[in-house]
Coordinates of C-alpha atoms in Angstrom, one line a residue:
M1 CA -5.4 -4.1 18.3
D2 CA -5.8 -7.8 19.1
I3 CA -6.3 -9.5 15.7
A4 CA -8.0 -12.6 17.0
G5 CA -11.7 -12.7 16.2
K6 CA -11.6 -9.6 14.0
V7 CA -13.0 -9.2 10.5
A8 CA -10.7 -7.8 7.8
I9 CA -10.8 -6.9 4.1
V10 CA -7.6 -7.1 2.1
T11 CA -7.5 -5.5 -1.4
G12 CA -4.9 -6.8 -3.9
G13 CA -5.1 -10.0 -1.8
G14 CA -4.7 -12.4 -4.7
G15 CA -0.9 -12.5 -4.2
G16 CA 2.1 -10.6 -3.1
I17 CA 1.9 -8.5 0.1
G18 CA -1.9 -8.7 0.1
G19 CA -2.0 -12.5 -0.1
A20 CA 0.6 -12.8 2.6
I21 CA -1.3 -10.4 4.9
A22 CA -4.5 -12.5 4.3
H23 CA -2.6 -15.6 5.4
A24 CA -1.1 -13.9 8.4
L25 CA -4.5 -12.5 9.5
V26 CA -6.1 -16.0 9.4
D27 CA -3.2 -17.5 11.2
A28 CA -3.7 -14.9 13.9
G29 CA -7.4 -15.8 14.3
A30 CA -9.1 -13.2 12.0
K31 CA -11.7 -13.7 9.4
V32 CA -10.8 -12.2 6.0
V33 CA -12.4 -11.1 2.7
V34 CA -9.8 -11.3 0.0
T35 CA -10.4 -9.0 -3.0
D36 CA -8.4 -8.7 -6.2
L37 CA -8.9 -7.4 -9.8
D38 CA -8.0 -11.0 -10.8
E39 CA -10.9 -12.8 -9.3
A40 CA -9.4 -16.3 -9.8
T41 CA -6.4 -15.4 -7.6
A42 CA -8.6 -14.0 -4.9
H43 CA -10.6 -17.2 -4.8
D44 CA -7.4 -19.3 -4.8
V45 CA -6.1 -17.5 -1.7
A46 CA -9.5 -17.7 0.1
A47 CA -9.8 -21.4 -0.8
A48 CA -6.3 -22.1 0.8
L49 CA -7.5 -20.3 4.0
G50 CA -10.7 -22.3 4.3
E51 CA -13.8 -21.3 6.2
S52 CA -12.0 -18.2 7.7
A53 CA -11.9 -16.5 4.3
A54 CA -14.2 -15.4 1.5
A55 CA -13.3 -13.8 -1.9
I56 CA -14.6 -11.4 -4.4
G57 CA -13.2 -10.0 -7.6
G58 CA -13.3 -6.4 -8.7
D59 CA -11.7 -3.0 -8.9
A60 CA -10.5 -1.8 -5.5
S61 CA -11.1 1.8 -6.5
S62 CA -14.7 1.3 -7.4
D63 CA -17.4 2.4 -4.8
E64 CA -19.6 -0.5 -6.0
H65 CA -16.8 -3.0 -5.4
I66 CA -16.0 -1.6 -2.0
D67 CA -19.7 -1.8 -1.0
A68 CA -19.8 -5.4 -2.3
A69 CA -16.7 -6.4 -0.3
V70 CA -18.1 -4.9 2.9
R71 CA -21.5 -6.6 2.4
L72 CA -19.7 -9.9 1.8
A73 CA -17.7 -9.5 5.0
E74 CA -20.8 -8.5 7.0
N75 CA -22.9 -11.4 5.7
S76 CA -20.1 -13.9 6.1
F77 CA -18.4 -12.9 9.3
G78 CA -19.8 -9.7 10.8
P79 CA -18.9 -6.0 10.9
V80 CA -15.6 -5.0 9.3
D81 CA -12.9 -4.2 11.9
L82 CA -9.9 -3.7 9.6
Y83 CA -9.4 -2.6 6.1
F84 CA -6.1 -3.2 4.3
A85 CA -6.0 -0.8 1.3
N86 CA -3.2 -2.8 -0.4
A87 CA -4.0 -2.9 -4.1
G88 CA -1.5 -0.9 -6.1
V89 CA -0.1 -0.3 -9.6
G90 CA 3.4 0.7 -10.7
V91 CA 2.9 1.7 -14.3
G92 CA 4.1 5.0 -15.8
G93 CA 7.2 6.9 -16.4
G94 CA 8.2 10.5 -16.8
V95 CA 6.4 13.7 -17.8
D96 CA 5.3 12.1 -21.1
T97 CA 3.2 9.5 -19.2
E98 CA -0.3 9.4 -20.7
E99 CA -3.3 10.9 -18.9
S100 CA -5.0 7.4 -18.8
V101 CA -2.0 6.0 -16.9
W102 CA -2.1 9.0 -14.4
D103 CA -5.9 8.4 -14.0
L104 CA -5.4 4.6 -13.3
T105 CA -2.6 5.2 -10.9
L106 CA -4.4 8.0 -9.0
D107 CA -7.5 5.7 -8.8
I108 CA -5.8 2.6 -7.5
N109 CA -3.0 4.1 -5.4
L110 CA -5.0 6.9 -3.8
R111 CA -8.7 7.2 -4.5
A112 CA -9.2 3.6 -3.6
H113 CA -8.1 4.5 -0.1
I114 CA -10.2 7.6 0.1
R115 CA -13.3 5.8 -1.1
A116 CA -12.9 2.9 1.3
A117 CA -12.4 5.3 4.2
R118 CA -15.5 7.2 3.1
R119 CA -17.5 3.9 3.2
L120 CA -16.2 2.7 6.6
V121 CA -15.1 5.6 8.8
P122 CA -18.6 6.9 9.7
G123 CA -19.6 3.5 11.0
W124 CA -16.3 3.1 12.8
V125 CA -16.8 6.5 14.5
E126 CA -20.2 5.3 15.7
R127 CA -18.7 2.1 17.1
G128 CA -15.7 3.8 18.5
S129 CA -13.2 1.4 16.8
G130 CA -11.8 0.5 13.4
Y131 CA -8.4 0.1 11.8
F132 CA -7.3 1.3 8.3
V133 CA -4.0 0.1 7.0
S134 CA -2.7 1.9 3.9
T135 CA -0.1 0.3 1.7
A136 CA 2.0 3.1 0.4
S137 CA 5.8 2.8 -0.3
A138 CA 9.1 4.1 0.7
A139 CA 8.6 6.2 -2.4
G140 CA 5.9 8.0 -0.5
L141 CA 8.5 9.2 2.0
L142 CA 11.4 9.6 -0.4
T143 CA 10.7 9.4 -4.1
Q144 CA 10.7 6.8 -7.0
I145 CA 13.3 7.2 -9.7
G146 CA 11.9 6.3 -13.1
N147 CA 8.2 6.7 -12.2
A148 CA 6.4 10.0 -11.6
P149 CA 2.8 8.6 -11.2
Y150 CA 4.0 6.0 -8.6
S151 CA 6.0 8.5 -6.6
V152 CA 3.3 11.2 -6.6
T153 CA 0.4 8.8 -5.7
K154 CA 2.4 7.1 -2.9
H155 CA 3.3 10.5 -1.4
A156 CA -0.5 11.2 -1.5
A157 CA -1.3 7.9 0.1
V158 CA 1.0 8.7 3.0
G159 CA -0.6 12.1 3.3
F160 CA -4.1 10.7 3.4
A161 CA -3.2 8.2 6.0
E162 CA -1.6 10.9 8.1
W163 CA -4.8 13.0 7.8
L164 CA -7.0 10.1 8.7
N165 CA -4.9 9.3 11.8
I166 CA -4.9 13.0 13.0
T167 CA -8.6 13.6 12.2
H168 CA -10.1 10.4 13.6
G169 CA -7.4 9.0 16.0
D170 CA -9.4 10.4 19.0
D171 CA -12.5 8.7 17.7
G172 CA -11.1 5.2 18.4
I173 CA -9.9 4.7 14.8
R174 CA -6.4 3.5 14.3
V175 CA -4.4 4.0 11.1
S176 CA -1.1 2.5 9.9
C177 CA 0.9 3.3 6.8
L178 CA 3.1 0.6 5.2
C179 CA 6.2 2.0 3.4
P180 CA 8.5 -0.8 2.2
M181 CA 11.3 -0.6 -0.4
G182 CA 11.8 -3.7 -2.4
V183 CA 9.4 -6.6 -2.0
D184 CA 9.5 -9.7 -4.3
T185 CA 6.2 -9.2 -6.1
K186 CA 4.9 -8.8 -9.6
L187 CA 4.8 -5.1 -9.2
L188 CA 8.6 -5.0 -8.9
R189 CA 9.5 -8.0 -11.1
S190 CA 7.0 -8.0 -13.9
D191 CA 7.3 -10.8 -16.4
D192 CA 5.7 -8.6 -19.1
D193 CA 7.8 -8.3 -22.2
S194 CA 6.6 -4.7 -22.7
V195 CA 8.5 -3.3 -19.7
T196 CA 9.7 0.2 -20.6
E197 CA 13.2 1.7 -19.9
D198 CA 11.7 3.9 -17.2
Q199 CA 10.3 0.8 -15.5
K200 CA 13.6 -1.0 -15.8
L201 CA 15.2 2.1 -14.2
M202 CA 12.6 2.0 -11.4
R203 CA 13.4 -1.7 -10.7
R204 CA 17.2 -1.1 -10.6
A205 CA 16.7 1.8 -8.2
V206 CA 14.6 -0.4 -5.9
E207 CA 16.8 -3.5 -6.1
T208 CA 20.1 -1.6 -5.4
A209 CA 18.7 0.6 -2.5
G210 CA 18.3 -2.3 -0.1
A211 CA 17.2 -5.9 0.4
V212 CA 14.3 -7.3 -1.5
L213 CA 12.1 -8.9 1.1
T214 CA 9.5 -11.7 0.8
P215 CA 5.8 -10.8 1.0
G216 CA 5.6 -13.1 4.1
A217 CA 8.3 -11.2 5.9
V218 CA 6.5 -7.9 5.2
A219 CA 3.2 -9.4 6.4
A220 CA 4.7 -10.5 9.7
I221 CA 6.0 -6.9 10.3
V222 CA 2.6 -5.5 9.3
L223 CA 0.7 -7.6 11.9
E224 CA 3.3 -6.7 14.6
A225 CA 2.7 -3.0 13.9
V226 CA -1.1 -3.4 13.9
A227 CA -0.8 -5.2 17.3
D228 CA 1.2 -2.2 18.6
E229 CA -1.1 0.3 16.8
R230 CA 2.0 1.9 15.2
F231 CA 1.4 4.4 12.4
L232 CA 4.6 4.1 10.3
I233 CA 5.5 0.5 9.2
L234 CA 9.0 0.3 7.8
P235 CA 10.0 -3.3 6.8
H236 CA 13.3 -1.7 5.7
P237 CA 14.6 0.2 8.8
E238 CA 17.1 2.1 6.7
V239 CA 14.2 4.1 5.1
L240 CA 13.9 6.1 8.4
E241 CA 17.6 7.1 8.2
M242 CA 17.1 8.1 4.5
Y243 CA 14.0 10.1 5.5
R244 CA 15.9 11.9 8.2
H245 CA 18.7 12.9 5.8
K246 CA 16.1 14.2 3.4
G247 CA 14.5 16.4 6.1
A248 CA 17.8 17.6 7.5
D249 CA 19.2 18.9 4.2
Y250 CA 16.7 18.7 1.3
D251 CA 18.9 20.2 -1.3
R252 CA 21.8 17.9 -0.5
W253 CA 19.5 15.0 -0.6
L254 CA 18.2 16.0 -4.0
R255 CA 21.7 16.3 -5.4
G256 CA 22.5 12.9 -4.1
M257 CA 19.4 11.4 -5.7
R258 CA 20.4 13.0 -9.0
R259 CA 23.8 11.4 -8.8
Y260 CA 22.2 8.0 -7.9
Q261 CA 19.9 8.3 -10.9
T262 CA 22.8 9.1 -13.2
A263 CA 24.7 6.0 -11.9
L264 CA 21.7 3.8 -12.4
R265 CA 21.2 5.0 -16.0
G266 CA 24.8 4.0 -16.7
Q267 CA 24.3 0.4 -15.7

């Protein structure tokens, strides 16, 4: 898809990968609505982008917020061409994770994607075009040591993106799924003093698995993939090799991951 002249919505756009994608989209000639739970950060990003951007605060998993973001885009710029389901959370730990944390993670990392697609896909089918970009994670192809809710919901996000691509790819709808490893964002490097041991383990696993990229570097790769209409976006190419090893011998891969986990816990 040619980005120039298109209208996009980016959730979680107040910083990190989402903020970088918003900047890259505008640089490529698109109009963008930036949404974030932290309304002030969304407006800061939009203000930096000038007349090509608008902002709205709210919960990316809320039907009401999704509707409001779509209305803002339509009223400001025109029909929505691209939706970047980028908002995400990385809270949680093991089997003792509270139900409320599971609910939050399922809502933001998965149901937000489903609800946005439910709002936009019927109109895109009528128009014969539209683009949905899901921010999942390498954890959705592999797994995430130290965080069960994150791993499970990112697997589910990949699955939903695959289903959407298969079901509506012949209707003119394009779907991409972003699966990075480490990216230098607050999700990875929280400054919260209440970080748990499981979250520290998760961070060590990510930081030792490969390079930690800047959000800007990831955004550039995302836009290249959208231009090529490529489904799987892997800013860390080594993820593909890891995924192939997993599929080739699942039990051997699981044993290797257990050894890796033991080594990380000893650090």
